[in-house]
Coordinates of C-alpha atoms in Angstrom, one line a residue:
M53 CA 139.8 191.5 5.2
Q54 CA 140.2 191.2 9.2
P55 CA 137.3 190.1 11.7
D56 CA 135.4 192.3 14.0
Y57 CA 137.8 191.4 16.9
K58 CA 135.6 193.1 19.8
N59 CA 133.6 190.1 20.5
F60 CA 136.5 187.6 20.3
S61 CA 137.1 185.4 23.1
T62 CA 140.7 183.2 24.2
A63 CA 139.7 180.6 21.4
D64 CA 138.7 182.7 18.7
F65 CA 141.9 184.9 18.6
L66 CA 143.7 181.3 18.5
T67 CA 142.0 180.3 15.7
D68 CA 142.7 183.4 13.9
D69 CA 145.5 183.6 11.6
Y70 CA 146.3 187.4 11.9
F71 CA 146.5 187.1 15.6
V72 CA 148.8 183.8 15.5
Y73 CA 151.0 185.1 12.5
H74 CA 151.3 188.4 14.6
Q75 CA 152.7 186.2 18.2
L76 CA 154.8 183.8 16.1
Q77 CA 156.3 186.7 13.4
P78 CA 155.8 190.1 14.4
T79 CA 156.2 192.8 12.4
P80 CA 156.0 196.7 12.5
H81 CA 152.6 196.9 11.1
S82 CA 150.9 194.1 12.9
S83 CA 152.9 195.7 16.6
H84 CA 150.9 198.9 15.5
F85 CA 147.9 197.0 14.8
W86 CA 147.4 195.1 18.0
A87 CA 148.9 197.8 20.3
T88 CA 146.4 200.3 18.6
W89 CA 143.4 197.6 18.9
L90 CA 144.2 197.1 22.6
E91 CA 144.3 200.8 23.5
E92 CA 140.8 201.3 22.0
H93 CA 139.4 198.0 23.6
P94 CA 140.8 197.8 27.0
H95 CA 137.7 195.5 28.1
R96 CA 139.1 192.9 26.1
Q97 CA 142.8 192.9 27.1
Q98 CA 141.9 189.9 29.5
E99 CA 141.2 187.3 26.5
W100 CA 143.8 188.7 24.3
Q101 CA 146.4 188.4 27.3
Q102 CA 145.2 184.7 27.8
A103 CA 145.5 183.7 24.1
V104 CA 149.2 185.0 24.1
D105 CA 150.0 183.1 27.4
L106 CA 148.4 179.9 26.3
L107 CA 150.1 180.2 22.8
A108 CA 153.5 180.7 24.7
A109 CA 152.5 177.5 26.9
I110 CA 152.0 175.4 23.9
R111 CA 155.4 176.9 22.2
L112 CA 157.2 175.7 25.7
G113 CA 155.5 172.0 25.7
L114 CA 152.9 172.9 28.4
D115 CA 150.3 170.5 26.1
S116 CA 148.5 169.7 29.3
Y117 CA 147.9 173.0 30.6
A118 CA 147.1 174.4 27.4
Q119 CA 144.2 171.2 27.2
T120 CA 142.8 173.0 30.4
Y121 CA 141.6 175.7 28.3
L122 CA 141.7 174.3 24.5
P123 CA 140.2 171.5 22.7
Q124 CA 143.3 169.0 21.5
E125 CA 142.4 169.9 17.6
T126 CA 143.1 173.7 18.3
I127 CA 146.0 173.0 20.0
Q128 CA 147.6 170.3 17.3
Q129 CA 146.9 173.4 14.8
L130 CA 148.8 175.3 16.5
L131 CA 151.8 173.0 16.8
V132 CA 151.9 172.5 13.2
R133 CA 152.1 176.4 12.7
I134 CA 154.6 176.9 15.5
Q135 CA 156.8 173.8 13.4
Q136 CA 156.2 175.5 10.4
T137 CA 157.4 179.2 11.5
N138 CA 160.7 177.3 13.0
A139 CA 161.4 175.8 9.6
Q140 CA 161.1 179.5 7.9
I141 CA 163.2 181.1 10.6
D142 CA 166.0 178.6 10.4
K143 CA 166.2 178.4 6.5
T144 CA 166.0 182.2 6.1
E145 CA 168.6 183.1 9.0
T146 CA 172.7 183.0 9.0
P147 CA 174.3 180.4 11.4
V148 CA 175.7 183.1 13.3
R149 CA 172.1 184.8 13.9
R150 CA 170.6 180.8 14.5
I151 CA 173.1 180.6 17.5
G152 CA 171.8 184.2 18.7
W153 CA 168.2 183.7 18.3
R154 CA 168.5 180.2 20.1
L155 CA 170.3 181.7 23.2
W156 CA 167.6 184.3 23.3
A157 CA 164.9 181.6 22.9
A158 CA 166.5 179.8 25.5
A159 CA 166.6 182.9 27.9
A160 CA 163.1 183.7 27.0
S161 CA 161.6 180.6 27.7
V162 CA 162.8 180.7 31.4
F163 CA 160.7 184.0 31.5
L164 CA 157.7 182.4 29.9
V165 CA 157.7 179.6 31.9
L166 CA 157.8 181.8 35.0
G167 CA 154.9 184.1 33.6
V168 CA 152.7 181.1 33.0
T169 CA 153.2 179.6 36.1
I170 CA 152.2 182.9 37.7
W171 CA 149.0 183.2 35.7
W172 CA 148.4 179.9 36.4
Q173 CA 148.5 180.1 40.0
A174 CA 146.5 183.5 40.0
Q175 CA 143.8 181.5 37.9
T176 CA 143.8 178.6 40.3
R177 CA 143.6 180.3 43.7
S178 CA 139.9 180.5 45.3
S179 CA 137.2 182.8 43.9
P180 CA 135.3 185.2 45.5
Y181 CA 132.7 182.6 45.8
E182 CA 134.6 179.8 47.5
Q183 CA 136.3 182.7 49.9
H184 CA 132.7 183.5 50.8
L185 CA 131.9 179.9 51.9
A186 CA 135.1 179.2 53.8
T187 CA 134.3 182.3 55.9
L188 CA 130.7 180.6 56.9
D189 CA 130.4 178.4 59.9
K190 CA 126.8 177.4 59.4
T191 CA 125.6 174.6 56.9
V192 CA 125.3 175.7 53.3
S193 CA 122.8 174.2 50.6
E194 CA 124.5 174.6 47.3
K195 CA 122.7 174.5 43.9
V196 CA 125.1 174.0 40.6
N197 CA 123.9 174.4 37.4
N198 CA 125.9 171.9 35.0
T199 CA 123.4 171.8 32.7
Q200 CA 122.7 173.6 29.3
Q201 CA 119.6 174.8 30.5
V202 CA 118.5 177.4 32.6
Q203 CA 117.3 176.3 36.2
T204 CA 114.2 177.3 38.2
I205 CA 115.4 177.6 42.4
D206 CA 112.3 177.9 45.0
L207 CA 114.1 179.4 47.9
P208 CA 112.5 178.9 51.7
D209 CA 111.2 182.3 51.7
R210 CA 109.5 181.7 48.5
S211 CA 111.6 183.7 46.6
V212 CA 112.6 182.4 43.2
V213 CA 115.5 182.0 41.1
R214 CA 116.7 181.3 37.5
L215 CA 120.2 179.9 37.9
A216 CA 121.9 180.1 34.5
P217 CA 124.2 177.4 33.1
K218 CA 127.7 177.2 34.6
S219 CA 126.5 179.1 37.8
R220 CA 126.3 177.9 41.2
L221 CA 124.6 179.4 44.5
S222 CA 124.6 178.7 47.8
Y223 CA 122.5 179.8 51.1
S224 CA 122.4 178.7 54.6
V225 CA 119.7 176.2 55.8
D226 CA 118.6 178.7 57.8
F227 CA 117.8 180.9 55.3
G228 CA 114.8 183.1 55.9
Q229 CA 114.6 182.7 59.4
H230 CA 117.0 185.6 60.4
Q231 CA 118.2 186.6 57.4
R232 CA 118.2 186.1 53.7
V233 CA 121.9 186.1 52.1
I234 CA 122.7 184.3 48.8
Y235 CA 126.3 183.6 47.4
L236 CA 126.4 183.5 43.7
S237 CA 129.1 182.4 41.0
G238 CA 127.9 183.1 37.6
E239 CA 124.4 184.5 36.4
A240 CA 120.9 184.5 37.9
T241 CA 117.9 186.0 37.9
F242 CA 116.1 186.8 41.2
S243 CA 112.3 187.2 42.2
V244 CA 112.2 188.6 45.5
T245 CA 109.7 188.3 47.8
R246 CA 109.2 191.4 49.9
D247 CA 110.2 191.5 53.1
S248 CA 111.4 194.9 54.6
Q249 CA 112.3 193.3 57.8
R250 CA 114.8 190.9 56.3
P251 CA 116.5 192.3 53.3
F252 CA 117.7 189.9 50.6
L253 CA 121.4 189.9 49.7
V254 CA 123.2 188.6 46.9
H255 CA 127.0 188.4 46.9
A256 CA 128.6 188.1 43.7
N257 CA 132.4 188.3 43.3
E258 CA 133.4 191.7 45.0
V259 CA 129.9 193.0 44.7
V260 CA 126.7 193.2 47.3
T261 CA 123.4 193.6 45.8
K262 CA 120.5 194.6 48.6
V263 CA 117.0 194.5 48.0
V264 CA 113.5 194.0 50.1
G265 CA 111.6 192.8 47.2
T266 CA 111.9 193.3 43.6
Q267 CA 113.3 191.0 40.1
F268 CA 116.7 191.6 39.1
T269 CA 119.6 189.8 37.4
V270 CA 123.4 189.2 38.6
R271 CA 126.2 188.2 36.4
A272 CA 129.4 187.3 38.0
F273 CA 131.5 184.7 36.6
A274 CA 134.7 184.4 38.6
E275 CA 137.1 184.5 35.2
E276 CA 135.0 188.1 34.2
N277 CA 136.8 191.0 35.1
R278 CA 133.1 192.3 35.1
V279 CA 130.1 192.2 37.7
R280 CA 126.9 193.6 36.4
V281 CA 123.5 193.8 37.8
R282 CA 120.2 194.8 35.8
V283 CA 116.8 195.6 37.3
Q284 CA 113.4 194.3 35.7
S285 CA 111.4 195.9 38.8
G286 CA 111.8 197.7 41.6
Q287 CA 114.6 199.3 43.4
V288 CA 118.2 197.6 44.2
S289 CA 120.9 198.7 45.5
V290 CA 124.4 197.6 44.5
Y291 CA 127.7 198.3 46.3
R292 CA 131.2 197.3 47.1
D293 CA 131.7 194.0 49.3
Q294 CA 134.3 195.3 51.7
Q295 CA 134.3 192.3 54.1
T296 CA 133.8 193.9 57.1
N297 CA 131.7 193.5 60.2
S298 CA 130.4 197.7 59.9
P299 CA 127.2 198.2 60.2
I300 CA 127.7 201.3 57.9
Q301 CA 126.6 200.2 54.1
Q302 CA 129.1 200.8 51.9
K303 CA 129.3 203.4 49.2
G304 CA 127.5 202.2 45.9
V305 CA 124.6 202.9 43.3
M306 CA 120.8 202.9 43.4
L307 CA 119.3 201.0 40.5
L308 CA 115.6 201.3 39.2
P309 CA 113.8 199.6 36.4
N310 CA 115.7 199.3 33.4
Q311 CA 118.6 200.7 34.9
Q312 CA 122.3 198.6 35.4
V313 CA 125.4 198.7 36.9
V314 CA 128.7 197.2 35.7
F315 CA 131.5 196.6 38.0
N316 CA 135.2 196.9 36.9
R317 CA 136.9 194.4 39.0
N318 CA 140.3 195.7 37.9
T319 CA 139.6 199.6 38.7
D320 CA 137.2 198.9 41.7
Q321 CA 134.4 201.6 39.6
F322 CA 130.8 201.2 39.1
D323 CA 129.3 202.7 35.9
K324 CA 125.4 203.2 35.9
M325 CA 123.6 203.2 32.7
L326 CA 120.3 202.0 31.1
V327 CA 119.8 198.6 29.9
E328 CA 120.4 197.5 26.2
T329 CA 116.7 197.5 25.3
P330 CA 114.3 198.7 28.2
S331 CA 111.0 197.3 28.6
L332 CA 107.5 198.0 29.5
I333 CA 107.2 197.8 33.5
I334 CA 104.7 196.2 35.2
S335 CA 103.4 197.7 38.5
P336 CA 100.1 197.1 40.4
T337 CA 98.5 200.5 39.3
R338 CA 99.5 199.6 35.6
R339 CA 96.7 198.4 33.7
K340 CA 97.3 194.9 32.4
K341 CA 97.3 196.2 28.5
G342 CA 100.0 198.7 28.5
P343 CA 99.9 202.3 26.6
A344 CA 98.9 202.1 23.1
F345 CA 101.5 205.2 22.5
V346 CA 99.2 206.8 19.5
Y347 CA 99.2 210.6 19.6
N348 CA 97.2 212.9 18.0
D349 CA 98.1 216.9 18.9
T350 CA 99.2 215.6 22.3
P351 CA 101.5 217.8 24.4
I352 CA 105.1 216.6 24.1
P353 CA 105.2 216.8 28.0
Q354 CA 102.3 214.7 28.0
V355 CA 104.1 212.2 26.0
L356 CA 107.3 212.0 27.8
Q357 CA 105.1 211.7 31.2
E358 CA 103.9 208.8 29.6
L359 CA 107.4 207.1 28.1
K360 CA 108.7 207.8 31.9
D361 CA 105.5 205.9 33.6
A362 CA 105.7 203.3 31.0
Y363 CA 109.7 202.1 31.1
G364 CA 110.1 203.7 35.0
I365 CA 113.2 206.0 33.1
E366 CA 113.7 209.4 34.1
I367 CA 113.4 211.8 31.1
R368 CA 114.9 215.1 31.9
Y369 CA 114.2 218.1 29.5
N370 CA 113.5 222.2 29.2
K371 CA 109.8 221.7 30.2
E372 CA 109.4 225.8 29.5
A373 CA 110.6 225.8 25.8
L374 CA 108.5 222.5 25.1
T375 CA 105.0 223.5 26.8
N376 CA 103.4 224.0 23.5
C377 CA 104.9 221.3 21.5
Q378 CA 102.6 218.3 20.5
L379 CA 103.3 215.0 18.8
N380 CA 101.3 213.4 15.8
S381 CA 102.5 209.7 15.8
S382 CA 101.5 206.0 16.3
M383 CA 104.7 204.6 18.2
T384 CA 102.8 201.0 19.2
N385 CA 105.6 198.9 17.5
E386 CA 108.5 200.9 18.1
S387 CA 111.0 200.5 21.0
F388 CA 112.0 202.8 23.5
E389 CA 115.2 204.5 21.6
Q390 CA 113.1 204.5 18.3
K391 CA 110.3 206.5 20.2
L392 CA 112.7 209.2 21.6
E393 CA 114.2 209.3 18.0
I394 CA 110.9 210.0 16.6
I395 CA 110.0 212.5 19.1
C396 CA 113.3 214.6 19.1
R397 CA 113.3 214.7 15.3
T398 CA 109.5 216.2 15.9
I399 CA 110.7 218.5 18.3
G400 CA 114.3 219.1 16.5
A401 CA 116.1 218.2 19.5
T402 CA 118.9 215.7 20.4
Y403 CA 119.2 213.1 23.6
E404 CA 121.5 211.3 25.5
M405 CA 121.8 208.6 28.1
I406 CA 124.0 209.2 31.2
D407 CA 123.8 207.7 34.4
G408 CA 120.8 205.8 33.9
Q409 CA 118.7 208.4 32.6
V410 CA 117.8 210.5 29.6
I411 CA 118.6 214.2 28.5
I412 CA 116.8 215.7 25.7
N413 CA 118.9 218.7 24.9
G414 CA 117.5 221.5 22.8
G415 CA 114.1 221.3 21.2
T416 CA 111.6 224.1 19.6
C417 CA 108.1 224.2 18.3
Q418 CA 109.0 226.6 15.4
N419 CA 109.0 224.8 12.0

């Protein structure tokens, strides 16, 4: 039984027998499988292609290059596989075909070397983070998290950053005096002190996140082809960093609590959606104890309004059709989606999540 490849990393592919076998001895069946899989999982193409390139580099003897990404043990195992495959090919091919194969391999090696070289140059170009820092004419303070734990950083304006492992952030030494600008490579959660006169800007890869005071998380590693911004509270605007001096903000998206946006660096597109697991939001007007979510003959519109207020998520439905519908249920421990499912089953409706909001389709009070 083949594993679930959709969460595979580059290293996972290179330790998978079926992937390696296909690269060394492709068959019509394996070629069809991987072509179909790549079409169905375009978000994993980068990891898959990097595994292909690394295996090609090992076949060419570029071990030092491969060691940049793989442990020596994995490289040795792949070398054994390559040698075994070459030995099998030598035994099964006729002398005439062997000569043709070697000529083809020699030509292919040239193209592979060129391809790997180009790929290597692309990987070693300066990252957007470093490009940002190169344009600054002020002294910056940089924080680098080389540990395995999240680090807490207190900024001069009393904002707090929780910096994830393998992440870096920088800001000017006069941060907060005239402007609040952060440059991030990696992942961090920001709890921003409110200041309407000085917006808080986070530059991460090709994306800028702008707030005046809220809590949100940005994930933007240089080697990943997506930038993700999630909002825990408040309001956030996210837009493409065009690197211009124009005072006009570029077109982007507005995020509210429990919403997120994913920016595809390959297509330059924003995809707005709800977070995977919406949580109760905290606001100054909300009681310390959250709603009980216990209902006895409670009108459905009232239930949906309480759900909207508790999670900060817009819920759209046909108010006229559901005015007289009621709910009898206790949903204290259920997740947001489980609550929606209970409500929809009660009224015979379905729901979908589009553009960071919930749309309830259909529904009736008739049994």
